[in-house]
Amino acid sequence: MDRQVSMQGQGVVGMAVVAPKLSSAARRRQLREKVIAGIITAMAFTGIAALVLILVFVAKEALALFLDAEARHEASLSKMFLPQVARAGRPATFVWQPVSSVPKVSMIPLFIGTLKTTLVSMVVAVPVGVAGALFAAEFAPRRLREVLKPTIELLAGVPSVVLGFFVLMVLASFMQDTFGVGSRLNALVAGLGLSLAIVPVIFTVTEDSLTAVPRSYREASLALGATPWETAWKVVLPAAAPGILAACVLGFGGAIGETMIVLMASGNAAIVSASLMDSARTLSATIAAEMGEVVVGSPHYSLLFFLGVELFVFTFLLNMLASTWTRRVLKRLSGAGA
Amino acid sequence: MKHTWRRAVGGALTSLTGLAALLIVALLAVILLDALRGGAAHVTWRFLTEPPSDGMMGGGIFPALYGTAALTLLMTLAVMPVGVLTAVYLHEYAPPGSRLARAVRVAVVNLAGVPSIVFGLFGVGFFIHFVGGNLDRLLGYQELHWAQPGILWASLTLAVLTLPVVIVATEEALRAVPMEHRTASLALGATQSQTLARVVLPGALPGILTGAVLAISRGAGEVAPILFTGAAYFLPELPHSMNSQFMHLGYHSYVLATQSPDVEATRPLLYATVLVLLALTFALNLVAVLIRARTRRRAAAAH
Amino acid sequence: MKTFIASLTSLLLLVLPGTSQAGTLTVKGSDTLVILAQRWAEEFMKKNPATKLQVTGGGSGVGLSALINGTTDIAMSSRPIKDAENKQLSARSNAPATQIAVAKDGVTFYVNESNKLDALTAEQLRDIYLGDITNWKDVGGLDAPIVVYSRENSSGTYVFVKDHLLKGEDYTASAQTLPGTAAVVNAVAKEKNGIGYGGAAYAKGIKELKVLQGKEAIAPSEENIKSGKYPLSRELYFYLRAKPAGDAKAFLDFVLSPEGQALATKVGYFPVK
C-alpha cells in the first residue's frame, strides 16, 4: 500500500519534469545526430594525432642513436657537440663528415650554417616585411591595399624550388658580378633567397595585427594633433607589437625549416666561420642531401632522423612562442578597444 | 613651421614604407619575368604532351605533369574530408571553452610550422616503414611491395602537410555563413547535421574550394616531402598503381637544375619546366585569392 | 557535385589498380652513370618493348643502399662496393653482390676556362682538396683564393677521389658540395677561381686539367684512359643481388654488346673491353 502511494507520488513528480515520449523516428534521428557528432569529434583528433605521430615516428628512428651500441659509439653526444680531432696531429675542431672511415658528426657547423642563413634572411625580411605591412595597413589607399595584399599572397604561393632556382641562376651571378664575392654560393645568397620565402608570412601576419588595432586608437591620436605617421609609429605599432613579434618568430621558424632554397644555393659546405661569404650547410639541407645515401637502420640514418627531431623541436618552440604573443595582442586589443 | 617639418618627415617615411612594399612586388615580377624570358619560347603544346627524350635534353614533360596531377588528386581526396570535418568540429560542434578544440587549434598551428623535410622523414618513418612494412607482413609479401616509395605514401604525406591549409580556409568559410541561416534552419525543425549538410556547407562551398585550391598549389610545389617518398627522375611509363613512383614538376626542376647531364643543352628545358610549374601554382593561387576576396566581402556584409 | 566526385573517384580506381609493377626493371645510383644508363635503357626498350626500365640517379651510395634495402634491381656505381656494404647485403639477401663492369671513365679535374693552368701534379691536387693549399699562386697561378667544389658524400666519384687521390683522408671542410656533376661543371664554369671534378663525359664549358707525372702531362683522353695511363681512370659498375637472370640478363647482355659499348663511347665514356 505504502509502496503504491510512494510510486504514485514519484510518478506525479516525475511527469512534471520528464520530456514527452519520443516517437521511434525521432529517437532514430537523435541517435543519428549523436553518431554524426561523434564522428566529427573523432575527426578533430586527426590534427592532434598527426602532430604526435610525426614526433613519435621521427624520434623513433632517431632513438637507435641512444640504444644501439654501434650508433652510440659513432655518434655520441660528446662527438656531436664537443670539438674532436679530425686529422692526426692537428688541433681538435668541429667537423661534419659522417661518410668516412671515422665518421665525424659534429652538429656545430650545421647549427652555425643554419644560424647564418636564417639571420641574413631575418635582417632583410623583417624590415621590408614590417615596413611594407605598415604601408599597406596605414597609408595605402584602400584600392591599392586590396591589390597589394593578394599580390604578396601570390609571392607566398611560389614554390620554394622555384625560388631556389631563381637564386641559383640569377641572384648568385648578380651578387658575384656586382660585389665580387669569393664563393658564388654562400650564406648571404642563400639568406637572400630565404628572405623571399619568409617575407610574405611576416607581411601578412604584421598586416593582420595592425588592422586589428581598433580605429579608436588612431582617431584619438589624430584628434590630439598627431600626424598620421606619428600615430602609426607611436600608437598603432606599439599596440600591435606582440603580433609583429609573432610574425617575426613565424618567419624565423619558416627560415630555419626551409630546405630547397638552401639545398640549391648555399654551397652546402659544413664550415665553421663567421663570414657570410663562405658556404654554409644547414640542418635541413643536410637531411635532404644525405637521406638518399643512407642504409635503413645504420647510425647515419638514425643521425639524420635526429637532425629532424632537432628541427621539429626548434620550430615547435618557436610556434608556441608566436601563438602566445598573438593571443596576448588579441586579448589586449579586444579588451581595450571599443 | 614645426608642423610642416613633421608632415614632411611623415611623407618621407610613408614613401619609404611604400618602397618596401614595392620592393616585394618588384621581386615577384622579376622572378616571373626571368622565368618567362628563359622558358616561354620552349613551352609548346608538344612540350606539354610529350615525354622526355635524348637523355632529358629533348622532348617534353608530360609524365611530370601527369605525376603532379595524380599526386595532387590523391592528396586532395585524402585531405579534404579530414580537413573540412575538423574545421566543422571547431566551428560548429565544439562547446565554447572546449579543451579539445583548443588542443586541436594548437596542433594545427604547429603542424603548419613543421619543416617540409621533417614531413619527408615522417613519410619514410611512418608511411613507408611502419604502415608499409606492416601491410607487407599482413599481406604476406616476401619482397618489399608496400614498404617502398610510391605515389600513395607521397600523397598521404602531402595530405598531412596541407591539412592546416584546408582547416584554416574552411573555418574562414564557415565563419562567412551568417548565423541567421543556421538559426532559421534549426527553427524550421532541422537537426544540426541537416543544417550542416543543406545550409552551412553549401554556403561555405566557395571558401572550402579555396582551401582545396591552396592545398593543390602547395602539393604541386613542395619537393622536400616527396624526395624520398616517391618522386623519380626518369620513368619509362606513367604511374599505374598505388605503389608506383612518379615524375613531378618540382622534383624535375630540382634535378635538372643540379644534376642535368649537359647544363647548356638542358637550360631551355629547365626554364620551361620551371615556367610551367610557376604558371600552374600562380593560376591556382589566383583562383584562391579571388574566391577568398569574395568570401571576405560576404563575411563583412553578413556580420 | 556529388556525381562529379563519384565519377572522378571511379576514374581513379580504374586508372590506379592496386597491382604491383610486374616487369619493371629498376636501375638506380651513380650520377656519373645515369646519363649513359638512360641511353642504354632507351635503346633497349626500343628493341624490347615488353620490358620496362626505370632509371634514377642520386649517387652511387644511393644505388647501393637501395640494393641493400631491396628497392632497386640494379645499382649503378662509379666505385667498387665497400666491404661494409657487401656485408650488409649478404646479411639481407644471403649472397654478396654480383659485380659487372660496364664502362671505363676518367675522373677529370676541371677549372674555369679563364684559368691559365693546364696541368697539376697529383700531389698538388691532393693538397688543394685537403685544404693545405688555398691560393692559386702556390701552384703557379694568379694570386687568388681557390674555390673548391666537390660532390655530396653519396657520390661514387666523391669516394673514388677520396680513396685514390686523398688516400682516404677527408676533404677540406670548405669544399662546397654540390648534388651532381653537372652542378659542379656549372659552378666551375661560372667561378673564375674554381676547381671541381667529375666524370669525363660531363666536361663541357670548362677546361680539363691534365695530370702532371714527372715531365709528362697526361690528358684524360680515350687512349690514356683505356690504357690505364691516366692515373685517375676507373671502371664503372652495375651491381646486382644475384647473378643476372631474365630481364636483367637481357639488359646486361645489351649493355656489354658492341652496340651498347658503342653507345658508351658516344655519350663520352670508354668501352670496358
PDB file of N, CA and C in Angstrom, chain A residues 123-182:
ATOM      1  N   VAL A 123      67.310  39.645 -41.208  1.00  0.00           N
ATOM      2  CA  VAL A 123      67.770  41.034 -41.324  1.00  0.00           C
ATOM      3  C   VAL A 123      67.171  41.707 -42.550  1.00  0.00           C
ATOM      4  N   VAL A 124      66.965  40.949 -43.600  1.00  0.00           N
ATOM      5  CA  VAL A 124      66.377  41.515 -44.808  1.00  0.00           C
ATOM      6  C   VAL A 124      64.858  41.502 -44.742  1.00  0.00           C
ATOM      7  N   ALA A 125      64.271  40.367 -44.354  1.00  0.00           N
ATOM      8  CA  ALA A 125      62.819  40.211 -44.469  1.00  0.00           C
ATOM      9  C   ALA A 125      62.051  41.014 -43.431  1.00  0.00           C
ATOM     10  N   VAL A 126      62.558  41.143 -42.194  1.00  0.00           N
ATOM     11  CA  VAL A 126      61.791  41.825 -41.149  1.00  0.00           C
ATOM     12  C   VAL A 126      61.569  43.310 -41.475  1.00  0.00           C
ATOM     13  N   PRO A 127      62.625  44.087 -41.764  1.00  0.00           N
ATOM     14  CA  PRO A 127      62.357  45.495 -42.091  1.00  0.00           C
ATOM     15  C   PRO A 127      61.452  45.646 -43.304  1.00  0.00           C
ATOM     16  N   VAL A 128      61.753  44.881 -44.358  1.00  0.00           N
ATOM     17  CA  VAL A 128      60.965  45.020 -45.580  1.00  0.00           C
ATOM     18  C   VAL A 128      59.523  44.586 -45.333  1.00  0.00           C
ATOM     19  N   GLY A 129      59.341  43.463 -44.665  1.00  0.00           N
ATOM     20  CA  GLY A 129      58.000  42.952 -44.434  1.00  0.00           C
ATOM     21  C   GLY A 129      57.187  43.861 -43.524  1.00  0.00           C
ATOM     22  N   VAL A 130      57.792  44.291 -42.414  1.00  0.00           N
ATOM     23  CA  VAL A 130      57.058  45.134 -41.467  1.00  0.00           C
ATOM     24  C   VAL A 130      56.766  46.497 -42.087  1.00  0.00           C
ATOM     25  N   ALA A 131      57.763  47.075 -42.767  1.00  0.00           N
ATOM     26  CA  ALA A 131      57.543  48.367 -43.407  1.00  0.00           C
ATOM     27  C   ALA A 131      56.465  48.276 -44.461  1.00  0.00           C
ATOM     28  N   GLY A 132      56.535  47.231 -45.263  1.00  0.00           N
ATOM     29  CA  GLY A 132      55.520  47.051 -46.290  1.00  0.00           C
ATOM     30  C   GLY A 132      54.139  46.898 -45.693  1.00  0.00           C
ATOM     31  N   ALA A 133      54.045  46.130 -44.593  1.00  0.00           N
ATOM     32  CA  ALA A 133      52.750  45.924 -43.936  1.00  0.00           C
ATOM     33  C   ALA A 133      52.237  47.222 -43.350  1.00  0.00           C
ATOM     34  N   LEU A 134      53.166  48.000 -42.784  1.00  0.00           N
ATOM     35  CA  LEU A 134      52.794  49.310 -42.239  1.00  0.00           C
ATOM     36  C   LEU A 134      52.198  50.175 -43.332  1.00  0.00           C
ATOM     37  N   PHE A 135      52.854  50.175 -44.484  1.00  0.00           N
ATOM     38  CA  PHE A 135      52.337  50.945 -45.611  1.00  0.00           C
ATOM     39  C   PHE A 135      50.947  50.467 -45.983  1.00  0.00           C
ATOM     40  N   ALA A 136      50.804  49.150 -46.115  1.00  0.00           N
ATOM     41  CA  ALA A 136      49.523  48.601 -46.562  1.00  0.00           C
ATOM     42  C   ALA A 136      48.417  48.872 -45.555  1.00  0.00           C
ATOM     43  N   ALA A 137      48.734  48.776 -44.269  1.00  0.00           N
ATOM     44  CA  ALA A 137      47.686  48.916 -43.257  1.00  0.00           C
ATOM     45  C   ALA A 137      47.346  50.367 -42.947  1.00  0.00           C
ATOM     46  N   GLU A 138      48.344  51.266 -42.994  1.00  0.00           N
ATOM     47  CA  GLU A 138      48.116  52.634 -42.516  1.00  0.00           C
ATOM     48  C   GLU A 138      48.039  53.686 -43.604  1.00  0.00           C
ATOM     49  N   PHE A 139      48.867  53.544 -44.627  1.00  0.00           N
ATOM     50  CA  PHE A 139      49.000  54.676 -45.545  1.00  0.00           C
ATOM     51  C   PHE A 139      48.459  54.431 -46.936  1.00  0.00           C
ATOM     52  N   ALA A 140      48.332  53.183 -47.303  1.00  0.00           N
ATOM     53  CA  ALA A 140      47.924  52.936 -48.681  1.00  0.00           C
ATOM     54  C   ALA A 140      46.430  53.224 -48.831  1.00  0.00           C
ATOM     55  N   PRO A 141      46.045  53.827 -49.931  1.00  0.00           N
ATOM     56  CA  PRO A 141      44.617  53.971 -50.213  1.00  0.00           C
ATOM     57  C   PRO A 141      43.991  52.590 -50.330  1.00  0.00           C
ATOM     58  N   ARG A 142      42.703  52.498 -50.024  1.00  0.00           N
ATOM     59  CA  ARG A 142      42.045  51.207 -49.889  1.00  0.00           C
ATOM     60  C   ARG A 142      42.192  50.343 -51.132  1.00  0.00           C
ATOM     61  N   ARG A 143      42.085  50.970 -52.314  1.00  0.00           N
ATOM     62  CA  ARG A 143      42.147  50.142 -53.512  1.00  0.00           C
ATOM     63  C   ARG A 143      43.536  49.554 -53.715  1.00  0.00           C
ATOM     64  N   LEU A 144      44.547  50.360 -53.374  1.00  0.00           N
ATOM     65  CA  LEU A 144      45.916  49.853 -53.509  1.00  0.00           C
ATOM     66  C   LEU A 144      46.135  48.688 -52.556  1.00  0.00           C
ATOM     67  N   ARG A 145      45.577  48.811 -51.347  1.00  0.00           N
ATOM     68  CA  ARG A 145      45.736  47.743 -50.366  1.00  0.00           C
ATOM     69  C   ARG A 145      45.088  46.461 -50.855  1.00  0.00           C
ATOM     70  N   GLU A 146      43.926  46.603 -51.529  1.00  0.00           N
ATOM     71  CA  GLU A 146      43.234  45.399 -51.982  1.00  0.00           C
ATOM     72  C   GLU A 146      43.976  44.711 -53.107  1.00  0.00           C
ATOM     73  N   VAL A 147      44.861  45.445 -53.794  1.00  0.00           N
ATOM     74  CA  VAL A 147      45.691  44.823 -54.821  1.00  0.00           C
ATOM     75  C   VAL A 147      46.974  44.291 -54.205  1.00  0.00           C
ATOM     76  N   LEU A 148      47.498  45.037 -53.233  1.00  0.00           N
ATOM     77  CA  LEU A 148      48.786  44.689 -52.638  1.00  0.00           C
ATOM     78  C   LEU A 148      48.720  43.374 -51.876  1.00  0.00           C
ATOM     79  N   LYS A 149      47.704  43.226 -51.033  1.00  0.00           N
ATOM     80  CA  LYS A 149      47.632  42.017 -50.213  1.00  0.00           C
ATOM     81  C   LYS A 149      47.614  40.746 -51.056  1.00  0.00           C
ATOM     82  N   PRO A 150      46.718  40.646 -52.056  1.00  0.00           N
ATOM     83  CA  PRO A 150      46.721  39.412 -52.847  1.00  0.00           C
ATOM     84  C   PRO A 150      48.020  39.201 -53.619  1.00  0.00           C
ATOM     85  N   THR A 151      48.649  40.302 -54.057  1.00  0.00           N
ATOM     86  CA  THR A 151      49.905  40.147 -54.797  1.00  0.00           C
ATOM     87  C   THR A 151      50.951  39.500 -53.911  1.00  0.00           C
ATOM     88  N   ILE A 152      51.022  39.932 -52.669  1.00  0.00           N
ATOM     89  CA  ILE A 152      52.018  39.354 -51.782  1.00  0.00           C
ATOM     90  C   ILE A 152      51.631  37.933 -51.407  1.00  0.00           C
ATOM     91  N   GLU A 153      50.328  37.651 -51.350  1.00  0.00           N
ATOM     92  CA  GLU A 153      49.929  36.265 -51.133  1.00  0.00           C
ATOM     93  C   GLU A 153      50.348  35.398 -52.318  1.00  0.00           C
ATOM     94  N   LEU A 154      50.413  35.994 -53.515  1.00  0.00           N
ATOM     95  CA  LEU A 154      50.898  35.254 -54.679  1.00  0.00           C
ATOM     96  C   LEU A 154      52.367  34.880 -54.515  1.00  0.00           C
ATOM     97  N   LEU A 155      53.141  35.820 -53.957  1.00  0.00           N
ATOM     98  CA  LEU A 155      54.555  35.501 -53.702  1.00  0.00           C
ATOM     99  C   LEU A 155      54.667  34.336 -52.733  1.00  0.00           C
ATOM    100  N   ALA A 156      53.743  34.301 -51.769  1.00  0.00           N
ATOM    101  CA  ALA A 156      53.742  33.186 -50.819  1.00  0.00           C
ATOM    102  C   ALA A 156      53.491  31.873 -51.528  1.00  0.00           C
ATOM    103  N   GLY A 157      52.818  31.928 -52.664  1.00  0.00           N
ATOM    104  CA  GLY A 157      52.474  30.704 -53.368  1.00  0.00           C
ATOM    105  C   GLY A 157      53.568  30.187 -54.284  1.00  0.00           C
ATOM    106  N   VAL A 158      54.637  30.968 -54.480  1.00  0.00           N
ATOM    107  CA  VAL A 158      55.718  30.498 -55.342  1.00  0.00           C
ATOM    108  C   VAL A 158      56.441  29.347 -54.647  1.00  0.00           C
ATOM    109  N   PRO A 159      56.560  28.186 -55.323  1.00  0.00           N
ATOM    110  CA  PRO A 159      57.197  27.038 -54.670  1.00  0.00           C
ATOM    111  C   PRO A 159      58.646  27.343 -54.326  1.00  0.00           C
ATOM    112  N   SER A 160      59.124  26.786 -53.215  1.00  0.00           N
ATOM    113  CA  SER A 160      60.479  27.104 -52.792  1.00  0.00           C
ATOM    114  C   SER A 160      61.508  26.587 -53.786  1.00  0.00           C
ATOM    115  N   VAL A 161      61.192  25.543 -54.552  1.00  0.00           N
ATOM    116  CA  VAL A 161      62.155  25.059 -55.534  1.00  0.00           C
ATOM    117  C   VAL A 161      62.344  26.097 -56.633  1.00  0.00           C
ATOM    118  N   VAL A 162      61.280  26.845 -56.958  1.00  0.00           N
ATOM    119  CA  VAL A 162      61.411  27.908 -57.962  1.00  0.00           C
ATOM    120  C   VAL A 162      62.247  29.055 -57.413  1.00  0.00           C
ATOM    121  N   LEU A 163      62.047  29.384 -56.131  1.00  0.00           N
ATOM    122  CA  LEU A 163      62.865  30.431 -55.510  1.00  0.00           C
ATOM    123  C   LEU A 163      64.326  30.006 -55.503  1.00  0.00           C
ATOM    124  N   GLY A 164      64.571  28.734 -55.159  1.00  0.00           N
ATOM    125  CA  GLY A 164      65.945  28.239 -55.152  1.00  0.00           C
ATOM    126  C   GLY A 164      66.557  28.308 -56.543  1.00  0.00           C
ATOM    127  N   PHE A 165      65.774  27.959 -57.542  1.00  0.00           N
ATOM    128  CA  PHE A 165      66.221  28.024 -58.925  1.00  0.00           C
ATOM    129  C   PHE A 165      66.590  29.455 -59.298  1.00  0.00           C
ATOM    130  N   PHE A 166      65.724  30.398 -58.919  1.00  0.00           N
ATOM    131  CA  PHE A 166      65.961  31.803 -59.227  1.00  0.00           C
ATOM    132  C   PHE A 166      67.255  32.289 -58.576  1.00  0.00           C
ATOM    133  N   VAL A 167      67.448  31.917 -57.323  1.00  0.00           N
ATOM    134  CA  VAL A 167      68.660  32.339 -56.621  1.00  0.00           C
ATOM    135  C   VAL A 167      69.888  31.727 -57.271  1.00  0.00           C
ATOM    136  N   LEU A 168      69.813  30.418 -57.587  1.00  0.00           N
ATOM    137  CA  LEU A 168      70.948  29.708 -58.163  1.00  0.00           C
ATOM    138  C   LEU A 168      71.353  30.311 -59.504  1.00  0.00           C
ATOM    139  N   MET A 169      70.357  30.596 -60.349  1.00  0.00           N
ATOM    140  CA  MET A 169      70.654  31.027 -61.712  1.00  0.00           C
ATOM    141  C   MET A 169      70.919  32.518 -61.816  1.00  0.00           C
ATOM    142  N   VAL A 170      70.074  33.307 -61.139  1.00  0.00           N
ATOM    143  CA  VAL A 170      70.109  34.747 -61.393  1.00  0.00           C
ATOM    144  C   VAL A 170      70.776  35.516 -60.263  1.00  0.00           C
ATOM    145  N   LEU A 171      70.265  35.321 -59.045  1.00  0.00           N
ATOM    146  CA  LEU A 171      70.734  36.146 -57.933  1.00  0.00           C
ATOM    147  C   LEU A 171      72.207  35.916 -57.628  1.00  0.00           C
ATOM    148  N   ALA A 172      72.629  34.645 -57.637  1.00  0.00           N
ATOM    149  CA  ALA A 172      74.022  34.331 -57.294  1.00  0.00           C
ATOM    150  C   ALA A 172      74.977  34.991 -58.274  1.00  0.00           C
ATOM    151  N   SER A 173      74.646  34.918 -59.567  1.00  0.00           N
ATOM    152  CA  SER A 173      75.512  35.546 -60.564  1.00  0.00           C
ATOM    153  C   SER A 173      75.504  37.050 -60.398  1.00  0.00           C
ATOM    154  N   PHE A 174      74.322  37.605 -60.129  1.00  0.00           N
ATOM    155  CA  PHE A 174      74.199  39.054 -59.943  1.00  0.00           C
ATOM    156  C   PHE A 174      75.062  39.517 -58.776  1.00  0.00           C
ATOM    157  N   MET A 175      74.966  38.787 -57.655  1.00  0.00           N
ATOM    158  CA  MET A 175      75.758  39.159 -56.482  1.00  0.00           C
ATOM    159  C   MET A 175      77.236  39.066 -56.787  1.00  0.00           C
ATOM    160  N   GLN A 176      77.614  38.028 -57.540  1.00  0.00           N
ATOM    161  CA  GLN A 176      79.024  37.840 -57.803  1.00  0.00           C
ATOM    162  C   GLN A 176      79.549  38.933 -58.726  1.00  0.00           C
ATOM    163  N   ASP A 177      78.744  39.277 -59.765  1.00  0.00           N
ATOM    164  CA  ASP A 177      79.192  40.307 -60.696  1.00  0.00           C
ATOM    165  C   ASP A 177      79.263  41.666 -60.014  1.00  0.00           C
ATOM    166  N   THR A 178      78.290  41.941 -59.123  1.00  0.00           N
ATOM    167  CA  THR A 178      78.252  43.261 -58.517  1.00  0.00           C
ATOM    168  C   THR A 178      79.248  43.404 -57.381  1.00  0.00           C
ATOM    169  N   PHE A 179      79.360  42.368 -56.550  1.00  0.00           N
ATOM    170  CA  PHE A 179      80.181  42.502 -55.346  1.00  0.00           C
ATOM    171  C   PHE A 179      81.443  41.668 -55.354  1.00  0.00           C
ATOM    172  N   GLY A 180      81.617  40.834 -56.355  1.00  0.00           N
ATOM    173  CA  GLY A 180      82.843  40.059 -56.467  1.00  0.00           C
ATOM    174  C   GLY A 180      83.148  39.181 -55.275  1.00  0.00           C
ATOM    175  N   VAL A 181      82.197  38.423 -54.813  1.00  0.00           N
ATOM    176  CA  VAL A 181      82.453  37.567 -53.653  1.00  0.00           C
ATOM    177  C   VAL A 181      83.224  36.330 -54.032  1.00  0.00           C
ATOM    178  N   GLY A 182      83.820  35.694 -53.056  1.00  0.00           N
ATOM    179  CA  GLY A 182      84.662  34.523 -53.297  1.00  0.00           C
ATOM    180  C   GLY A 182      83.867  33.332 -53.757  1.00  0.00           C
TER     181      GLY A 182
END
